[in-house]
XYZ file of C-alpha atoms in Angstrom:
340
model
C 0.000 0.000 0.000
C 1.534 3.216 -1.178
C 1.549 6.354 0.938
C -0.651 9.220 -0.242
C 1.134 12.508 -0.871
C 0.353 15.143 1.697
C -2.548 17.419 0.846
C -1.534 20.945 -0.131
C -2.168 23.801 2.251
C -5.468 25.643 1.662
C -3.714 28.792 0.473
C -1.507 26.856 -1.908
C -4.471 24.879 -3.183
C -6.305 28.066 -3.949
C -3.376 29.453 -5.885
C -2.452 26.268 -7.788
C -4.027 25.983 -11.248
C -6.206 22.990 -11.982
C -4.762 20.835 -14.735
C -6.849 18.383 -16.775
C -5.758 14.735 -16.869
C -4.165 13.587 -20.068
C -7.079 11.232 -20.898
C -9.807 13.820 -20.249
C -11.964 14.771 -23.178
C -12.199 18.415 -24.255
C -15.867 18.532 -23.169
C -15.116 17.464 -19.622
C -15.928 20.288 -17.196
C -13.629 20.257 -14.201
C -14.349 22.387 -11.165
C -11.927 25.249 -10.856
C -10.259 26.287 -7.627
C -12.419 28.192 -5.145
C -11.351 31.794 -5.193
C -11.292 33.662 -1.908
C -14.085 36.220 -1.563
C -13.036 39.819 -1.582
C -15.189 42.153 0.497
C -17.130 44.717 -1.487
C -15.472 48.083 -1.511
C -17.408 50.447 0.708
C -17.909 53.988 -0.500
C -16.062 56.330 1.828
C -16.139 60.063 2.399
C -12.511 60.301 1.317
C -13.158 58.632 -2.032
C -16.164 60.857 -2.726
C -14.198 63.965 -1.771
C -11.557 62.977 -4.307
C -14.252 62.378 -6.920
C -16.014 65.680 -6.196
C -13.318 68.044 -7.441
C -14.554 68.307 -11.080
C -18.050 69.072 -9.861
C -16.623 71.488 -7.283
C -14.572 73.257 -9.936
C -17.690 73.802 -12.034
C -19.457 75.144 -8.931
C -16.649 77.636 -8.329
C -16.750 78.779 -11.963
C -20.521 79.282 -11.710
C -20.029 81.209 -8.465
C -17.418 83.435 -10.105
C -19.753 84.144 -13.030
C -22.615 84.999 -10.666
C -20.318 87.286 -8.655
C -19.258 89.171 -11.784
C -22.898 89.554 -12.827
C -23.918 90.826 -9.388
C -20.946 93.190 -9.255
C -21.757 94.704 -12.646
C -25.426 95.121 -11.766
C -24.532 96.822 -8.494
C -22.058 99.133 -10.193
C -24.642 100.028 -12.857
C -27.337 100.405 -10.152
C -29.649 97.978 -11.935
C -29.787 95.478 -9.077
C -32.666 95.297 -6.624
C -30.056 95.206 -3.872
C -29.386 98.900 -4.448
C -33.082 99.628 -3.994
C -33.269 97.595 -0.792
C -29.990 98.936 0.647
C -28.864 102.089 -1.238
C -25.626 102.322 0.734
C -24.437 99.155 -1.012
C -24.148 100.968 -4.327
C -20.424 100.994 -3.510
C -19.633 97.692 -5.220
C -15.979 97.692 -4.193
C -16.757 98.479 -0.579
C -19.123 95.512 -0.106
C -17.580 92.947 -2.420
C -17.592 90.275 0.341
C -21.356 90.577 0.674
C -21.801 90.155 -3.066
C -19.447 87.166 -3.002
C -21.587 85.720 -0.208
C -24.633 86.234 -2.418
C -22.884 84.500 -5.314
C -22.073 81.469 -3.156
C -25.673 81.460 -1.944
C -27.054 81.351 -5.469
C -24.686 78.593 -6.589
C -25.508 76.642 -3.398
C -29.200 76.900 -4.246
C -28.531 75.694 -7.794
C -26.432 72.751 -6.575
C -29.099 71.882 -4.019
C -31.652 71.842 -6.833
C -29.433 69.513 -8.886
C -28.830 67.247 -5.889
C -32.546 66.900 -5.164
C -33.325 66.163 -8.814
C -30.640 63.453 -8.944
C -31.906 61.946 -5.701
C -35.471 61.782 -6.973
C -34.299 60.165 -10.205
C -32.473 57.526 -8.163
C -35.369 56.738 -5.836
C -38.087 56.780 -8.483
C -38.599 55.403 -11.994
C -35.529 56.238 -14.021
C -36.020 57.694 -17.531
C -35.070 55.213 -20.247
C -32.900 57.695 -22.156
C -30.944 58.990 -19.198
C -27.310 59.284 -20.375
C -25.860 58.312 -16.970
C -25.773 54.788 -15.588
C -27.100 54.012 -12.129
C -23.705 53.956 -10.339
C -22.525 57.152 -12.054
C -25.803 58.876 -11.242
C -25.512 57.826 -7.615
C -21.927 59.071 -7.332
C -22.839 62.386 -8.947
C -25.677 62.705 -6.435
C -23.196 62.254 -3.594
C -20.603 64.668 -4.969
C -23.135 67.411 -5.671
C -24.422 66.924 -2.128
C -20.932 67.430 -0.692
C -20.357 70.499 -2.832
C -23.738 71.917 -1.829
C -22.651 71.738 1.818
C -19.361 73.444 0.949
C -21.146 76.223 -0.958
C -23.595 76.839 1.913
C -20.697 77.062 4.381
C -18.853 79.495 2.089
C -22.037 81.576 1.781
C -22.259 81.843 5.581
C -18.544 82.490 6.083
C -18.393 85.391 3.634
C -21.551 86.851 5.168
C -19.867 86.741 8.570
C -16.635 88.141 7.116
C -18.557 91.125 5.748
C -20.102 91.765 9.168
C -16.664 91.544 10.794
C -15.058 93.776 8.192
C -17.458 96.682 8.757
C -17.637 96.408 12.550
C -15.743 99.306 14.159
C -15.383 97.599 17.539
C -12.211 95.862 18.704
C -11.321 92.868 16.560
C -12.162 90.270 19.195
C -15.524 91.889 19.925
C -16.230 92.285 16.212
C -15.336 88.638 15.555
C -17.596 87.418 18.343
C -20.486 89.546 17.115
C -20.045 88.335 13.534
C -19.970 84.687 14.608
C -23.069 85.085 16.761
C -25.037 86.913 14.065
C -24.007 84.415 11.406
C -24.184 81.068 13.170
C -26.336 81.441 16.307
C -30.134 81.325 15.796
C -31.616 84.566 17.056
C -28.256 86.333 17.046
C -29.121 88.460 14.008
C -31.672 91.016 15.201
C -32.306 93.230 12.188
C -35.652 93.366 10.362
C -36.500 90.418 8.146
C -33.201 88.796 9.108
C -34.711 87.883 12.469
C -36.678 85.191 10.621
C -34.733 84.638 7.411
C -31.300 84.137 8.980
C -32.426 81.376 11.408
C -34.145 79.629 8.493
C -30.863 79.651 6.586
C -29.003 78.459 9.685
C -31.461 75.580 10.049
C -30.779 74.582 6.430
C -27.039 74.587 7.123
C -27.237 72.633 10.372
C -29.503 70.009 8.817
C -27.572 69.723 5.541
C -24.289 68.734 7.177
C -25.448 65.670 9.170
C -28.020 64.545 6.602
C -25.418 64.761 3.843
C -22.773 62.853 5.794
C -24.978 60.129 7.310
C -24.580 58.126 4.105
C -20.997 57.320 5.068
C -22.000 55.779 8.420
C -25.158 54.010 7.262
C -23.541 50.646 7.993
C -23.395 51.723 11.641
C -26.871 53.217 12.029
C -28.566 50.710 9.718
C -29.821 51.213 6.154
C -33.444 51.546 7.245
C -32.636 54.346 9.710
C -30.515 56.050 7.102
C -33.305 55.932 4.512
C -35.778 57.467 6.971
C -33.391 60.291 7.899
C -32.322 60.875 4.299
C -35.883 61.766 3.334
C -35.543 64.950 5.387
C -33.097 66.297 2.785
C -36.130 67.769 1.032
C -36.709 69.839 4.199
C -33.231 71.354 3.793
C -34.081 72.313 0.231
C -37.414 73.881 1.237
C -35.693 75.890 3.979
C -33.092 77.100 1.473
C -35.786 78.285 -0.934
C -37.666 79.961 1.906
C -34.500 81.722 3.082
C -33.802 82.962 -0.441
C -37.291 84.267 -1.163
C -37.510 85.923 2.230
C -34.075 87.558 2.403
C -32.519 87.522 -1.064
C -32.269 91.167 -2.102
C -31.982 90.118 -5.755
C -35.488 88.645 -5.547
C -36.851 91.155 -3.061
C -39.438 92.635 -5.455
C -42.009 91.229 -7.849
C -40.643 90.321 -11.249
C -39.531 87.591 -13.607
C -36.446 86.699 -11.548
C -38.458 85.937 -8.423
C -41.159 84.157 -10.419
C -38.506 81.974 -12.077
C -37.462 80.709 -8.631
C -41.017 79.486 -8.116
C -41.090 78.069 -11.648
C -38.001 75.924 -10.978
C -39.847 74.175 -8.173
C -42.354 72.619 -10.565
C -39.912 69.913 -11.807
C -39.020 69.104 -8.191
C -42.676 68.705 -7.234
C -43.399 66.623 -10.357
C -40.444 64.291 -9.740
C -41.424 63.965 -6.076
C -44.968 63.021 -7.030
C -43.733 60.425 -9.549
C -41.317 59.069 -6.947
C -44.200 58.678 -4.453
C -46.501 57.078 -7.003
C -43.858 54.758 -8.477
C -41.058 54.326 -5.923
C -38.060 52.185 -6.799
C -38.537 50.112 -3.622
C -41.606 47.872 -3.674
C -42.114 48.271 0.069
C -42.822 51.991 -0.436
C -45.635 51.506 -2.944
C -49.137 52.508 -1.907
C -51.583 49.600 -2.175
C -55.156 50.210 -3.248
C -56.384 49.488 0.267
C -54.639 49.011 3.623
C -53.877 45.387 4.348
C -51.331 43.091 5.874
C -48.315 44.918 4.458
C -49.407 48.469 5.320
C -51.403 49.500 8.375
C -54.301 51.904 8.128
C -52.225 54.683 9.703
C -49.298 54.118 7.361
C -51.597 53.923 4.372
C -53.318 57.189 5.356
C -49.965 58.932 5.839
C -48.698 57.792 2.447
C -51.902 58.876 0.751
C -51.774 62.221 2.571
C -48.213 62.786 1.390
C -49.172 62.216 -2.210
C -52.172 64.542 -1.951
C -49.999 67.191 -0.292
C -47.532 67.116 -3.195
C -50.436 67.492 -5.651
C -51.605 70.517 -3.665
C -48.108 72.011 -3.788
C -47.979 71.555 -7.559
C -51.325 73.313 -7.958
C -50.145 76.174 -5.738
C -46.913 76.526 -7.741
C -48.835 76.719 -11.017
C -51.153 79.373 -9.551
C -48.186 81.440 -8.338
C -46.375 81.255 -11.675
C -49.447 81.977 -13.800
C -50.804 84.773 -11.616
C -47.436 86.387 -10.870
C -48.401 86.768 -7.196
C -45.143 85.365 -5.865
C -44.990 87.117 -2.501
C -42.559 89.817 -3.541
C -42.695 93.428 -2.439
C -43.922 96.178 -4.713
C -41.147 97.772 -6.760
C -40.196 101.166 -5.295
C -39.967 104.375 -7.361
C -37.036 104.896 -9.682
C -35.552 107.247 -7.111
C -33.678 104.890 -4.807
C -31.947 107.573 -2.756
C -34.345 106.961 0.128
C -33.669 104.090 2.491
C -35.640 100.878 2.175
C -35.041 98.880 5.318
C -35.590 95.140 5.904
C -38.941 95.384 7.644
């Protein structure tokens, strides 16, 4: 009785190629070696930050273009900002404020893009969409990160402008600027008493909601999905902040109406996403049953009806032109027009 050769080590067996016996026919299917499983690569914040630079560069270019446009309009006294605050006709003296405005407008645009991409991902995807699912999802994440960066830049330059024009000692001026910019209730001037806290709420919600994706394996995918739905609240707060405090859209006119008009695609995509969600568990059955309780069914139906009501309201605003703006003042803008 001959001794059997020792069996190879598991690692060596996995690496050794399987050779067919000399008398095996070409059609014989031999099992190949079992390959070790490699864990799926988890998307990290670092990898998305590296991937976000092209999108961020475009955002900076858009911000620069908006700043130039605002600067020229201020210098030519064709901007509504000059009517709201005549002392800001000195474009060079308040360039930080106009740069803050430019970052605010690009942040709003990037937030709009992020919400649209998110709704396309969570609802029925158009057949002719040029981006694949993974590329669309990555773009959604990178635009989200850049939206947060743009909002932070908007707030920082607003605070820098407050600090720059404060005549108190530098430490007192810095403290006042930080409080007025980042502490709810710290800004106590006219409409800013309401508009600034709304913007602060958008900022303080955007940061955790945008970054929770990268710890979803810790909090659980279900919890993450529930929290992620509140991103739409951040967007609504941003729009509210803009319409309430944006001096460029302070008065009635096509520019303010166009902001309302841009919300129609968001509302339409949200309604389609609610009616035809990508996840089967989120679909609304005809009647409540075993899968959905009566309370859950009523809440889902109420959400869909609420979105329909929002769409109707948006159409009425756009068609009628009653968009909540102030009446345009006389051509003579030498008088003050305070935020009240």
